[in-house]
Amino acid sequence: MNTLRLGYHASHEQFAPSELLALVRQAAGAGFASAMSADHFHPWSRRQGQSGFGWSWLGAALQATGIDFGALCIPGGWRYHPAVVAQAAATLAEMFPGRLRWIAAGSGEALNERLIGAGWPAKAERNARLEAGVEIIRALWRGETVTRAGPPPVEGATLFTRPDRPPRIFGAALTPDTAEWMGGWADGLVTSAAGVDELGEIVEAFRRGGGQDKPLVLQMHLSWANTDDEAREAAHDQWRSNAIKPAIAAALSTPDQYDAAAEHVRPEDMDRHVAISADPAWHVARIRERHGLGFDEIYLHNVGRNQARFIELFGREVLPALVGA
């Protein structure tokens, strides 16, 4: 196994951008090597209550810290045309050389993409648009002038501001089928699947599809608090949407629909979807399990509201037990 790199997940769905900037600065000071963020238009629940614009926040976060970042994006041509994604990432990579480590391209959710009024196609079409979008981004980063009929279409696009070293493009997958398909064209894999067995199937599929020896990145949902019960309640309050199956979740359009779909999820159900414990040593063991599957870059997402306490404690007790492991 390679050396484990531990990062902090900046949850735009739960915290205002100004607060999240302070938290990522605290995480950098506590010893987290990297941070990652998603880019959504809506949160998954009204209880989460935020959804800042990820790309502008990344510029501020890169300026305010010295750590590296990864960012999820949806380049299929709905909310963003892939040429816009290419330009946004290239600008950050030019200003902060080597510190935008990767962007992770996914097929998206109706929650964020349907809002432009262009409909929401089946998964097969979304995958085709995703792969085409990645091809457009790579061509623009190479300095090519790109014209394609689409979808998504592009006509005479040339990216004039390009970094010496562009970010890698990983694939964002939640199922073995998607991971296997991404193995052939992605530079690496990002997933947030919960269970060890489920993660093992996703890793095996990605490698089977062509991803052998490519990097594996995990966004690890966990919940820490003073007691197990408090941690479980926090997971249930903030992250019960994680219990919704990916195929169903991708078609839901509003936070209210997510809340309705997760209405019958109980606090005790959350242990299958989030790593829940008040014991830092227990979390160390769970992180080691995932490192053993090949995930050498793990971003810890404490799903509760107690971010400052989490960062302080894990910086003091968890990171020293794992960094260099």
Coordinates of N, CA and C in Angstrom, one line a residue, residues 60-180:
A60 N -11.1 31.2 -3.2 CA -10.8 31.8 -1.9 C -10.1 30.8 -1.0
A61 N -10.5 29.5 -1.0 CA -9.8 28.5 -0.2 C -8.4 28.2 -0.6
L62 N -8.1 28.2 -1.8 CA -6.7 28.0 -2.3 C -5.9 29.2 -1.9
Q63 N -6.4 30.4 -1.9 CA -5.7 31.6 -1.5 C -5.4 31.6 0.0
A64 N -6.4 31.1 0.8 CA -6.4 31.2 2.2 C -5.6 30.1 2.9
T65 N -5.3 29.0 2.2 CA -4.6 27.9 2.8 C -3.4 27.6 1.9
G66 N -2.6 26.6 2.4 CA -1.5 26.1 1.5 C -1.7 24.6 1.1
I67 N -2.9 24.1 1.4 CA -3.1 22.7 1.1 C -3.6 22.5 -0.3
D68 N -3.7 21.2 -0.7 CA -4.2 20.9 -2.0 C -5.7 20.6 -2.0
F69 N -6.4 20.6 -3.2 CA -7.8 20.5 -3.2 C -8.2 19.5 -4.4
G70 N -9.4 18.9 -4.2 CA -10.1 18.2 -5.3 C -11.5 18.7 -5.3
A71 N -12.1 18.6 -6.5 CA -13.4 19.2 -6.7 C -14.2 18.3 -7.6
L72 N -15.5 18.0 -7.2 CA -16.4 17.3 -8.0 C -17.1 18.2 -9.0
C73 N -17.5 17.7 -10.2 CA -18.1 18.6 -11.2 C -19.0 17.7 -12.1
I74 N -19.9 18.3 -12.8 CA -20.8 17.6 -13.7 C -20.6 18.3 -15.1
P75 N -19.8 17.8 -16.0 CA -19.5 18.4 -17.2 C -20.4 18.0 -18.4
G76 N -21.6 17.5 -18.1 CA -22.4 16.9 -19.2 C -23.2 17.9 -20.0
G77 N -23.1 19.2 -19.7 CA -23.7 20.2 -20.5 C -25.0 20.7 -20.0
W78 N -25.4 20.4 -18.8 CA -26.6 21.0 -18.2 C -26.3 22.3 -17.6
R79 N -26.1 22.3 -16.3 CA -25.8 23.5 -15.6 C -24.5 24.2 -16.0
Y80 N -23.5 23.3 -16.4 CA -22.2 23.8 -16.9 C -22.0 23.1 -18.3
H81 N -21.6 23.9 -19.2 CA -21.0 23.3 -20.4 C -19.5 22.8 -20.1
P82 N -19.1 21.7 -20.7 CA -17.7 21.3 -20.3 C -16.6 22.3 -20.6
A83 N -16.8 23.2 -21.6 CA -15.8 24.2 -21.9 C -15.7 25.2 -20.7
V84 N -16.9 25.4 -20.0 CA -16.8 26.3 -18.8 C -16.1 25.6 -17.7
V85 N -16.3 24.3 -17.5 CA -15.6 23.5 -16.5 C -14.1 23.6 -16.8
A86 N -13.7 23.4 -18.0 CA -12.3 23.4 -18.4 C -11.7 24.7 -18.1
Q87 N -12.4 25.8 -18.4 CA -11.8 27.1 -18.1 C -11.7 27.4 -16.6
A88 N -12.8 27.0 -15.8 CA -12.7 27.3 -14.4 C -11.6 26.5 -13.7
A89 N -11.4 25.2 -14.1 CA -10.3 24.5 -13.5 C -9.0 24.9 -13.9
A90 N -8.9 25.3 -15.2 CA -7.6 25.8 -15.8 C -7.2 27.1 -15.1
T91 N -8.1 27.9 -14.8 CA -7.8 29.2 -14.2 C -7.2 29.0 -12.8
L92 N -7.9 28.1 -12.0 CA -7.4 27.8 -10.7 C -6.0 27.1 -10.7
A93 N -5.9 26.2 -11.6 CA -4.6 25.5 -11.7 C -3.5 26.4 -12.2
E94 N -3.8 27.4 -13.0 CA -2.7 28.4 -13.4 C -2.3 29.3 -12.2
M95 N -3.3 29.7 -11.4 CA -3.0 30.6 -10.3 C -2.3 29.9 -9.1
F96 N -2.7 28.6 -8.9 CA -2.2 27.8 -7.8 C -1.6 26.5 -8.3
P97 N -0.4 26.6 -8.9 CA 0.2 25.4 -9.7 C 0.3 24.2 -8.8
G98 N -0.3 23.1 -9.3 CA -0.1 21.8 -8.6 C -1.1 21.6 -7.5
R99 N -1.9 22.6 -7.1 CA -2.7 22.5 -5.9 C -4.1 22.1 -6.1
L100 N -4.6 22.2 -7.3 CA -5.9 21.6 -7.7 C -5.6 20.2 -8.2
R101 N -5.6 19.2 -7.3 CA -5.0 17.9 -7.6 C -5.8 17.2 -8.7
W102 N -7.2 17.3 -8.5 CA -8.0 16.6 -9.5 C -9.4 17.2 -9.5
I103 N -10.1 17.0 -10.6 CA -11.5 17.2 -10.6 C -12.2 15.8 -10.9
A104 N -13.3 15.6 -10.2 CA -14.0 14.3 -10.4 C -15.3 14.5 -11.1
A105 N -15.4 13.9 -12.3 CA -16.5 14.1 -13.2 C -17.6 13.1 -12.9
G106 N -18.8 13.5 -12.7 CA -19.9 12.6 -12.5 C -21.1 12.8 -13.5
S107 N -22.0 11.9 -13.5 CA -23.2 12.1 -14.5 C -24.3 13.0 -13.9
G108 N -24.2 13.3 -12.6 CA -25.1 14.3 -12.0 C -26.3 13.8 -11.4
E109 N -27.1 14.7 -10.8 CA -28.3 14.4 -10.2 C -29.3 15.5 -10.7
A110 N -30.6 15.1 -10.8 CA -31.6 16.0 -11.2 C -31.7 17.1 -10.2
L111 N -31.4 16.9 -8.9 CA -31.5 17.9 -7.9 C -30.8 19.2 -8.3
N112 N -29.7 19.1 -9.0 CA -28.9 20.2 -9.4 C -29.0 20.6 -10.9
E113 N -29.2 19.6 -11.8 CA -29.1 19.9 -13.2 C -30.4 20.1 -13.9
R114 N -31.5 19.6 -13.4 CA -32.8 19.8 -14.0 C -33.3 21.2 -14.0
L115 N -32.7 22.0 -13.1 CA -33.3 23.4 -12.9 C -33.2 24.2 -14.1
I116 N -32.3 23.9 -15.1 CA -32.2 24.8 -16.3 C -33.3 24.5 -17.3
G117 N -34.2 23.5 -17.0 CA -35.3 23.3 -17.9 C -35.1 22.5 -19.1
A118 N -34.0 21.7 -19.1 CA -33.6 20.9 -20.3 C -34.0 19.5 -20.2
G119 N -34.8 19.1 -19.2 CA -35.1 17.7 -19.0 C -34.0 17.0 -18.2
W120 N -34.3 15.7 -18.0 CA -33.3 14.8 -17.3 C -33.4 13.4 -17.9
P121 N -32.4 13.1 -18.8 CA -32.4 11.9 -19.5 C -32.0 10.7 -18.7
A122 N -32.1 9.5 -19.3 CA -31.8 8.2 -18.6 C -30.3 8.2 -18.4
K123 N -29.9 7.3 -17.5 CA -28.5 7.1 -17.1 C -27.5 6.9 -18.3
A124 N -27.9 6.1 -19.3 CA -27.1 5.9 -20.4 C -26.7 7.1 -21.2
E125 N -27.7 8.0 -21.4 CA -27.4 9.3 -22.1 C -26.6 10.2 -21.2
R126 N -26.8 10.2 -19.9 CA -26.0 11.0 -19.0 C -24.6 10.6 -19.0
N127 N -24.3 9.2 -19.0 CA -23.0 8.7 -19.1 C -22.3 9.1 -20.4
A128 N -23.0 9.0 -21.5 CA -22.5 9.4 -22.8 C -22.1 10.9 -22.8
R129 N -22.9 11.7 -22.3 CA -22.6 13.2 -22.2 C -21.4 13.4 -21.3
L130 N -21.3 12.7 -20.2 CA -20.2 12.8 -19.3 C -18.9 12.5 -20.0
E131 N -18.8 11.4 -20.7 CA -17.6 11.0 -21.3 C -17.2 12.0 -22.4
A132 N -18.2 12.5 -23.2 CA -18.0 13.5 -24.2 C -17.5 14.8 -23.6
G133 N -18.0 15.1 -22.4 CA -17.6 16.3 -21.7 C -16.2 16.2 -21.3
V134 N -15.8 15.1 -20.8 CA -14.4 14.9 -20.4 C -13.4 15.0 -21.6
E135 N -13.8 14.4 -22.7 CA -13.0 14.5 -23.9 C -12.8 16.0 -24.3
I136 N -13.9 16.8 -24.2 CA -13.8 18.2 -24.6 C -12.8 18.9 -23.6
I137 N -13.0 18.7 -22.4 CA -12.1 19.3 -21.4 C -10.6 19.0 -21.7
R138 N -10.3 17.7 -21.9 CA -8.9 17.3 -22.1 C -8.4 17.9 -23.4
A139 N -9.2 18.0 -24.5 CA -8.8 18.6 -25.7 C -8.5 20.1 -25.5
L140 N -9.3 20.8 -24.8 CA -9.1 22.2 -24.5 C -7.8 22.4 -23.7
W141 N -7.6 21.6 -22.7 CA -6.4 21.7 -21.9 C -5.1 21.4 -22.8
R142 N -5.3 20.6 -23.8 CA -4.1 20.4 -24.7 C -3.9 21.6 -25.7
G143 N -4.8 22.5 -25.7 CA -4.6 23.7 -26.5 C -5.3 23.6 -27.9
E144 N -6.1 22.5 -28.0 CA -6.8 22.3 -29.3 C -8.0 23.3 -29.4
T145 N -8.4 23.6 -30.7 CA -9.6 24.3 -31.0 C -10.7 23.2 -31.2
V146 N -11.8 23.2 -30.5 CA -12.7 22.1 -30.4 C -14.0 22.5 -31.0
T147 N -14.5 21.6 -32.0 CA -15.8 21.7 -32.5 C -16.4 20.3 -32.6
R148 N -17.5 20.2 -31.9 CA -18.2 18.9 -31.9 C -19.7 19.1 -32.0
A149 N -20.4 18.1 -32.7 CA -21.8 18.3 -32.8 C -22.6 18.0 -31.5
G150 N -21.9 17.2 -30.7 CA -22.6 16.9 -29.4 C -23.5 15.8 -29.4
P151 N -24.3 15.6 -28.4 CA -24.3 16.4 -27.2 C -23.2 16.1 -26.2
P152 N -22.7 17.1 -25.5 CA -23.0 18.5 -25.6 C -22.2 19.2 -26.8
P153 N -22.9 20.0 -27.6 CA -22.2 20.6 -28.7 C -21.2 21.7 -28.3
V154 N -20.2 21.9 -29.1 CA -19.2 23.0 -28.9 C -18.7 23.4 -30.3
E155 N -18.5 24.7 -30.4 CA -18.2 25.3 -31.7 C -17.0 26.2 -31.6
G156 N -15.9 25.9 -32.2 CA -14.7 26.8 -32.2 C -14.2 27.2 -30.9
A157 N -14.2 26.4 -29.9 CA -13.7 26.8 -28.6 C -12.2 26.6 -28.5
T158 N -11.5 27.6 -28.0 CA -10.0 27.5 -27.7 C -9.8 28.1 -26.4
L159 N -9.1 27.4 -25.5 CA -8.8 27.8 -24.2 C -7.4 28.5 -24.1
F160 N -7.4 29.8 -24.0 CA -6.1 30.5 -24.0 C -5.3 30.6 -22.7
T161 N -6.0 30.5 -21.6 CA -5.3 30.4 -20.3 C -5.3 29.0 -19.9
R162 N -4.1 28.4 -19.9 CA -3.9 27.0 -19.6 C -2.8 26.9 -18.6
P163 N -2.9 26.0 -17.6 CA -1.8 25.7 -16.7 C -0.7 24.9 -17.3
D164 N 0.5 24.9 -16.7 CA 1.5 24.0 -17.2 C 1.2 22.6 -16.9
R165 N 0.5 22.4 -15.8 CA 0.1 21.0 -15.4 C -1.4 21.0 -15.0
P166 N -2.2 20.6 -15.9 CA -3.7 20.6 -15.6 C -4.0 19.5 -14.5
P167 N -5.1 19.6 -13.8 CA -5.5 18.6 -12.9 C -5.8 17.3 -13.6
R168 N -5.7 16.2 -12.8 CA -6.2 14.9 -13.4 C -7.7 14.9 -13.3
I169 N -8.3 14.1 -14.2 CA -9.8 14.0 -14.2 C -10.1 12.5 -13.8
F170 N -10.7 12.5 -12.6 CA -11.2 11.2 -12.0 C -12.6 11.0 -12.4
G171 N -13.1 9.8 -12.2 CA -14.5 9.5 -12.4 C -15.1 9.4 -11.0
A172 N -16.3 9.9 -10.9 CA -17.1 9.8 -9.6 C -18.2 8.7 -9.8
A173 N -18.1 7.7 -9.0 CA -18.9 6.5 -9.2 C -19.5 6.1 -7.8
L174 N -20.7 5.6 -7.8 CA -21.4 5.1 -6.6 C -21.7 3.6 -6.8
T175 N -21.6 3.0 -8.0 CA -22.0 1.6 -8.2 C -20.8 0.9 -9.0
P176 N -20.8 -0.4 -8.8 CA -19.8 -1.1 -9.6 C -19.9 -1.0 -11.1
D177 N -21.1 -0.9 -11.6 CA -21.3 -0.8 -13.1 C -20.6 0.5 -13.6
T178 N -20.9 1.6 -12.9 CA -20.3 2.9 -13.3 C -18.8 2.9 -13.1
A179 N -18.4 2.3 -12.0 CA -16.9 2.3 -11.8 C -16.2 1.5 -12.9
E180 N -16.8 0.4 -13.3 CA -16.1 -0.5 -14.3 C -16.1 0.3 -15.6

